[in-house]
mmCIF file of C-alpha atoms and ligand atoms in Angstrom:
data_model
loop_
_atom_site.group_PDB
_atom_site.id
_atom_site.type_symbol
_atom_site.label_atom_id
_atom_site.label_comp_id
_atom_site.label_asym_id
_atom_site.label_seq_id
_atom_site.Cartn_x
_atom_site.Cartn_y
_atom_site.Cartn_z
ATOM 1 C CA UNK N 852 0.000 0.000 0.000
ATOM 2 C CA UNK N 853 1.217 3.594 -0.510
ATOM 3 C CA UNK N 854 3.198 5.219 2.613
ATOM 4 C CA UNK N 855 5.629 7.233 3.567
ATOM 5 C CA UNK N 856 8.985 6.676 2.774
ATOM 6 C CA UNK N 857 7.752 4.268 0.689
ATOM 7 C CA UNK N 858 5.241 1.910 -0.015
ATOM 8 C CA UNK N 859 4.026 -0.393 3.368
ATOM 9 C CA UNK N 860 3.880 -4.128 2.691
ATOM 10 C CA UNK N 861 0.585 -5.637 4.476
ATOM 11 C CA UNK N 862 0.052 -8.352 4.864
ATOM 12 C CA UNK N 863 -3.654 -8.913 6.122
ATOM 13 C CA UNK N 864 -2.972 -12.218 7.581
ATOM 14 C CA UNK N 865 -0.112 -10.647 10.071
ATOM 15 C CA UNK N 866 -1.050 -7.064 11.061
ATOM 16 C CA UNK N 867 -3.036 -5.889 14.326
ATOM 17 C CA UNK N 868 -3.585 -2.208 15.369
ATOM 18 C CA UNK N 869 -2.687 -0.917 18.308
ATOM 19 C CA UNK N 870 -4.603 2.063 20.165
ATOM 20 C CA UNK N 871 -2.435 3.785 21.950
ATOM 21 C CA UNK N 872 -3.918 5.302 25.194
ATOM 22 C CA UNK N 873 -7.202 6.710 23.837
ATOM 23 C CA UNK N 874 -7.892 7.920 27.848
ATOM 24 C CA UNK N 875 -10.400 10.582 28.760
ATOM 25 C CA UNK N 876 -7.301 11.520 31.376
ATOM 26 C CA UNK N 877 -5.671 12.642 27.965
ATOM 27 C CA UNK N 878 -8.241 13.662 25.890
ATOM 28 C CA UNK N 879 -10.930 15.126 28.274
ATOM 29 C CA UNK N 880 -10.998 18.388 30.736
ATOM 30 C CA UNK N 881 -9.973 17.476 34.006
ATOM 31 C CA UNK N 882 -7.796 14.959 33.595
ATOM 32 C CA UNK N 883 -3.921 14.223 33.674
ATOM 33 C CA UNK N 884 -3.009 15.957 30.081
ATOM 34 C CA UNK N 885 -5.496 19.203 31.215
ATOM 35 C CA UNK N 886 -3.620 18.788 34.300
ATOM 36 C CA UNK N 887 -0.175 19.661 32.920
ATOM 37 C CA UNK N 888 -1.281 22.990 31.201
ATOM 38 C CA UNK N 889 -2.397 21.317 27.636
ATOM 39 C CA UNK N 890 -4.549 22.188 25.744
ATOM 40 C CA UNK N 891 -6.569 18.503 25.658
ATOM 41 C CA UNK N 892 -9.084 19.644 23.044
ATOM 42 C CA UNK N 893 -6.564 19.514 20.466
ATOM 43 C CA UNK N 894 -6.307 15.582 21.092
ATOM 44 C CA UNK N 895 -10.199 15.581 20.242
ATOM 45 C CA UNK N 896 -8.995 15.525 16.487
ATOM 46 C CA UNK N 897 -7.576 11.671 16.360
ATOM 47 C CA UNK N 898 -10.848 10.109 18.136
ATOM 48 C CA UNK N 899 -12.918 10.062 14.862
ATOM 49 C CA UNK N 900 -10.148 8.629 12.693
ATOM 50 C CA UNK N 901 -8.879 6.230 15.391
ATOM 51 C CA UNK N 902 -12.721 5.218 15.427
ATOM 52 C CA UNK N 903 -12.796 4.642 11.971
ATOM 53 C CA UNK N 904 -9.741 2.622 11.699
ATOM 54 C CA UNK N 905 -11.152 0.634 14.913
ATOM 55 C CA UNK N 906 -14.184 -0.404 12.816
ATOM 56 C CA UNK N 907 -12.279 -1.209 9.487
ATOM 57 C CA UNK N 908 -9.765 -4.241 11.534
ATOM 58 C CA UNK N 909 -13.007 -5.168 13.199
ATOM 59 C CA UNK N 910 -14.771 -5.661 10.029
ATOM 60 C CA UNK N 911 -11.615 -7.122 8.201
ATOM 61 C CA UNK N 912 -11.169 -9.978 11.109
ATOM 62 C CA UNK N 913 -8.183 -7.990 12.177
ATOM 63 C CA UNK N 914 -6.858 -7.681 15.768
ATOM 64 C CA UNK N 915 -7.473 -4.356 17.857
ATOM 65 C CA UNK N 916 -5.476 -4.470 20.876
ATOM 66 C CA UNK N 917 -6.013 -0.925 23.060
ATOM 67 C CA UNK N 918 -3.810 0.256 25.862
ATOM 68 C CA UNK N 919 -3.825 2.540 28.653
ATOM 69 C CA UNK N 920 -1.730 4.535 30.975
ATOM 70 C CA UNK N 921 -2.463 4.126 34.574
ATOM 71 C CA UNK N 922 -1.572 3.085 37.913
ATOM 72 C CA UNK N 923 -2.152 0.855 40.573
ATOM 73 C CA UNK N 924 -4.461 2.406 43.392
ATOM 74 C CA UNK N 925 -1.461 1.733 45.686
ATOM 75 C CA UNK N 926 1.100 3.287 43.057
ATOM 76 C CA UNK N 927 3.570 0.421 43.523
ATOM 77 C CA UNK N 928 3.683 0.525 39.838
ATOM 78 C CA UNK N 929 4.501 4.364 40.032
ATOM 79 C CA UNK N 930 7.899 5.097 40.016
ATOM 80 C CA UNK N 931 8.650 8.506 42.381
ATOM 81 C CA UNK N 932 10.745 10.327 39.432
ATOM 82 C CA UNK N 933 7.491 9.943 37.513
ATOM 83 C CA UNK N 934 4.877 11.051 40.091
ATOM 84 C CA UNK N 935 7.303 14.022 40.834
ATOM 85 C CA UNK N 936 8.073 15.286 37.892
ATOM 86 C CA UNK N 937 7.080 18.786 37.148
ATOM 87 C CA UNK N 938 5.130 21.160 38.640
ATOM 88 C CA UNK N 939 1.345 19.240 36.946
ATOM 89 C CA UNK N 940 -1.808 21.229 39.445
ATOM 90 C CA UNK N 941 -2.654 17.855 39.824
ATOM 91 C CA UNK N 942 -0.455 14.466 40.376
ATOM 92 C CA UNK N 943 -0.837 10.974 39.539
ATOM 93 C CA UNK N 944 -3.332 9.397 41.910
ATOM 94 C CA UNK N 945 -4.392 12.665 43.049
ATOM 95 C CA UNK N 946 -8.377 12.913 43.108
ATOM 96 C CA UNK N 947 -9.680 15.022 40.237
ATOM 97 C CA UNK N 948 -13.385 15.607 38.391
ATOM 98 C CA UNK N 949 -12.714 12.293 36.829
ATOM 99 C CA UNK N 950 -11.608 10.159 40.021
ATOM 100 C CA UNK N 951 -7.644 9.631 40.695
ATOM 101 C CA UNK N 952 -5.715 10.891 38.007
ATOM 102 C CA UNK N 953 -4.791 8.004 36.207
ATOM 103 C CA UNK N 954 -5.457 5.368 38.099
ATOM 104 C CA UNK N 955 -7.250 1.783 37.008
ATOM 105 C CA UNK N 956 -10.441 1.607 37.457
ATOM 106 C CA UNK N 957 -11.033 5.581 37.854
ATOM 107 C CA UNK N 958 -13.299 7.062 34.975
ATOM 108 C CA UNK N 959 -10.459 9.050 33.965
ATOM 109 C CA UNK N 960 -8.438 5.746 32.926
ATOM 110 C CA UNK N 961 -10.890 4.923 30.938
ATOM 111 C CA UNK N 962 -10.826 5.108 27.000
ATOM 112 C CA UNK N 963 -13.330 7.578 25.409
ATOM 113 C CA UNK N 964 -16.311 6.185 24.337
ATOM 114 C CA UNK N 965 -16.200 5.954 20.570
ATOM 115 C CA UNK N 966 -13.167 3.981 20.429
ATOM 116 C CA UNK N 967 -13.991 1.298 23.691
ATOM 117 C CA UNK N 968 -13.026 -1.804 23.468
ATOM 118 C CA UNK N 969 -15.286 -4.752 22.380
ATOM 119 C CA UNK N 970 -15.530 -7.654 24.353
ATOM 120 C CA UNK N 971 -12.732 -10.171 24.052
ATOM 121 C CA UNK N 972 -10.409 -7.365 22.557
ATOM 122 C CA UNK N 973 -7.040 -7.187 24.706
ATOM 123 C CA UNK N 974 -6.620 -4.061 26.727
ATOM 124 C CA UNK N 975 -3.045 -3.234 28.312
ATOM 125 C CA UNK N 976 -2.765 -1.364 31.566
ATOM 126 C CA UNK N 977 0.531 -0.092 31.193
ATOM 127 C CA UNK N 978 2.769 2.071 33.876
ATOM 128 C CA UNK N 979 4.972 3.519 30.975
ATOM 129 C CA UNK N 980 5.212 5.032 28.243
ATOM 130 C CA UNK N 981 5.890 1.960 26.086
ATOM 131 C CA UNK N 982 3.548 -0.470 25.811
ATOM 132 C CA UNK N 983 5.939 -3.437 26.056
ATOM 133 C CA UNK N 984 7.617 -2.429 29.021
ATOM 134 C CA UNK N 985 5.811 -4.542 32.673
ATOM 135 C CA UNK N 986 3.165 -5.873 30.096
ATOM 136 C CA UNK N 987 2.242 -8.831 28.328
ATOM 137 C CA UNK N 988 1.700 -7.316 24.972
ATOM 138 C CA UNK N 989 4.837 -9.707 23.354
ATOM 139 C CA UNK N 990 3.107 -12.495 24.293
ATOM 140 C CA UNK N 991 -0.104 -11.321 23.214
ATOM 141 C CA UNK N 992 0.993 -10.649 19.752
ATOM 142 C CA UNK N 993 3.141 -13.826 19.626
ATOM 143 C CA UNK N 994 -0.461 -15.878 19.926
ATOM 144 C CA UNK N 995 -1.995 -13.947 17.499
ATOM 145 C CA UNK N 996 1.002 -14.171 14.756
ATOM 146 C CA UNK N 997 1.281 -10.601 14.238
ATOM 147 C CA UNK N 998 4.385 -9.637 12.742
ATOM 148 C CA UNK N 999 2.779 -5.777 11.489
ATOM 149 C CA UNK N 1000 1.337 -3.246 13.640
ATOM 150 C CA UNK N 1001 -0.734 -0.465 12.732
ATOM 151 C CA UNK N 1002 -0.731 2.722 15.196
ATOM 152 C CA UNK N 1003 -2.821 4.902 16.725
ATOM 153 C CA UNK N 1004 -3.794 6.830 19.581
ATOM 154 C CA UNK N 1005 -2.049 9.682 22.280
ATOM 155 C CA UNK N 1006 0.380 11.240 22.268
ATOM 156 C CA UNK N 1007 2.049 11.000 18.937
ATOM 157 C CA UNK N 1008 6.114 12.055 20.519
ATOM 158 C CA UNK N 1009 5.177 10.388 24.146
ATOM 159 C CA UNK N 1010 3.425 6.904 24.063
ATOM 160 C CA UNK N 1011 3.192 6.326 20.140
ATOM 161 C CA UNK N 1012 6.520 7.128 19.459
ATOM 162 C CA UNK N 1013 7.721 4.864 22.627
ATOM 163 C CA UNK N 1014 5.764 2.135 21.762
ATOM 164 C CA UNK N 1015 6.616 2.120 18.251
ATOM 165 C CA UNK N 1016 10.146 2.211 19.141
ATOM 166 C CA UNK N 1017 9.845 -0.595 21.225
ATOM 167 C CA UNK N 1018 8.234 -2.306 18.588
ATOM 168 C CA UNK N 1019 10.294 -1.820 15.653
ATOM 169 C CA UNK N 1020 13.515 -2.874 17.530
ATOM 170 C CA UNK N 1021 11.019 -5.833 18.156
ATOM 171 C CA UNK N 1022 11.507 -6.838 14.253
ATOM 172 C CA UNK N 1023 7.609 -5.592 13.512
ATOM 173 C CA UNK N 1024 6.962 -3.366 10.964
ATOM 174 C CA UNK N 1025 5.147 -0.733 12.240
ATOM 175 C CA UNK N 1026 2.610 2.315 10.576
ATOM 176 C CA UNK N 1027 1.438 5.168 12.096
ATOM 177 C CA UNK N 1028 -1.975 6.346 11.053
ATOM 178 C CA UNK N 1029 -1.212 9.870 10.140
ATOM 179 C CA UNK N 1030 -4.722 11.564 11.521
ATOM 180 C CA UNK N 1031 -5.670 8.807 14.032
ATOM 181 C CA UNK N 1032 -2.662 10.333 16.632
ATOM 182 C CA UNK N 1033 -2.650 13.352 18.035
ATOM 183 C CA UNK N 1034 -0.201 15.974 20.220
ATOM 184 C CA UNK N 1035 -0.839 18.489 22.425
ATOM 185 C CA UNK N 1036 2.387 20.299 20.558
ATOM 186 C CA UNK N 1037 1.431 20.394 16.312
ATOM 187 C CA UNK N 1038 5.555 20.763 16.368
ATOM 188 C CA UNK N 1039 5.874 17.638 17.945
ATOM 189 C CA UNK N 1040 3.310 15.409 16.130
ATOM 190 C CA UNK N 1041 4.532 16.880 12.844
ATOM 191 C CA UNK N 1042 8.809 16.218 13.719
ATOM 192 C CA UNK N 1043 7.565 12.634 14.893
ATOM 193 C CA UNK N 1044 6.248 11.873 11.936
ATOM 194 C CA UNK N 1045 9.253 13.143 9.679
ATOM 195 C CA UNK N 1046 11.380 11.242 12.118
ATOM 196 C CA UNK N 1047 9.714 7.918 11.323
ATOM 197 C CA UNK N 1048 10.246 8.078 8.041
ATOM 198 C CA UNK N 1049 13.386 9.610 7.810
ATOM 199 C CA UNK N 1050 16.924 7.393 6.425
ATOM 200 C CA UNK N 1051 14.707 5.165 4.883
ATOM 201 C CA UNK N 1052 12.064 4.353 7.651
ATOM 202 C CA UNK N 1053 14.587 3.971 10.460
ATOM 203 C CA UNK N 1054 11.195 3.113 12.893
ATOM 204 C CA UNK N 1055 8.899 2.523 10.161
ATOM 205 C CA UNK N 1056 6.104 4.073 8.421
ATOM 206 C CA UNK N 1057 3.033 6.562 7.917
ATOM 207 C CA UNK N 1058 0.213 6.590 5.505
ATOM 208 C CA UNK N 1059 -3.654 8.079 5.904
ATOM 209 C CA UNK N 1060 -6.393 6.886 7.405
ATOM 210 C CA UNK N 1061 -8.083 6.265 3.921
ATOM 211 C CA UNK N 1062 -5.373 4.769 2.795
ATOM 212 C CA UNK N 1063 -4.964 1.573 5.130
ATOM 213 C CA UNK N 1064 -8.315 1.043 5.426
ATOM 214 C CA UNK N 1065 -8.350 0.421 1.770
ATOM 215 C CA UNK N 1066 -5.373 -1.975 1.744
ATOM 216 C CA UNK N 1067 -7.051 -3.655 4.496
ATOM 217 C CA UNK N 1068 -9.956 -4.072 1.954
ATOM 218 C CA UNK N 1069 -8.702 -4.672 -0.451
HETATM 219 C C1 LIG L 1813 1.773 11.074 28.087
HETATM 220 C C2 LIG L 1813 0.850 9.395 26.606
HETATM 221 N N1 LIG L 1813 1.833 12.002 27.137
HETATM 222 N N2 LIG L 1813 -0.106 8.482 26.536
HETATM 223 N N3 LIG L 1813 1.212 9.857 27.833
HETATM 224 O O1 LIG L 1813 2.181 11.304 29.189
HETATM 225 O O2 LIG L 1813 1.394 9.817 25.613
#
């Protein structure tokens, strides 16, 4: 299919997407990303195309695995340097308008309605940034035979990029969904995407919404 650097070879029978942290902590007033001074309504861009995308692997058979960012209620999973950092008005596992800030189970933690989970879909609590880091996610994708990995989901320089990372050193070849992923910094989303494909790809590729869905159907 077309992408960027180049065209993306996919392979139906061995690509999953991955939704990246699609958390009303993120994406919602009163949460964690509202929280550090952002401006969260500029995340509210990526839900519809991360929707979309959701529906077209759930009506091509495909795998949708979904992951969030969040704590244990006791915060053993919390490293200090991480609930420190900054100066945010609120910290993690502080109580906010949406429960704890980003804590399991608390409405914040939860991903925005029009790109839930359905039932039997995986969904990774994760304590970092990366989704393969304290998680089973290898595992997961090792029983499904995925070997490709379509992104999507918040933030496009924090957990996206991670995560990616993670996954092309991994040996997947991974995608980013250009409007499905979001920043709170346009800068940012924009030199994370030229850094994916620049020097031929070095952590993989992009390519439209539109685009992948039709590949996918194709
Ligand atoms: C951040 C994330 N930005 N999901 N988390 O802290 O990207």
């Amino acid at each position: 299919m077309r992408a960027l650097p180049f065209d993306f070879p996919l392979k139906r029978e061995a690509v999953a997407l991955i939704v990246i942290d699609m958390q009303r902590d993120f994406i919602e007033p009163g949460g964690f990303g509202a929280a550090l001074g952002n401006d969260v309504t500029r995340l509210q861009a990526a839900v519809e195309p991360a929707a979309r995308l959701i529906a077209g692997f759930r009506a091509a058979g495909r795998p949708v695995i979904h992951t969030r960012e969040c704590h244990r209620p006791d915060l053993s999973d919390c490293p200090p340097a991480k609930r420190l950092r900054g100066a945010p008005s609120l910290r993690i596992g502080d109580p906010g308008p949406m429960g704890r800030i980003l804590i399991a189970g608390e409405p914040g933690a939860e991903i925005v309605p029009a790109c839930a989970a359905m039932p039997g879909e995986p969904v990774i609590d994760k304590p970092g940034k990366g989704a393969f880091y304290a998680t089973k996610l290898s595992e997961i994708l090792e029983t499904h035979g995925i070997r490709q990995l379509v992104f999507a989901g918040v933030t496009t320089e924090v957990c996206v990029q991670t995560t990616m990372r993670e996954a092309n050193d991994r040996g997947y070849e991974c995608l980013l969904a250009e409007e499905a992923t979001e920043s709170y910094f346009p800068e940012f989303k924009a030199a994370t995407l030229a850094m994916i494909r620049a020097q031929g790809g070095i952590v993989g590729w992009t390519a439209p919404v539109s685009d992948i869905l039709e590949a996918l159907d194709g």
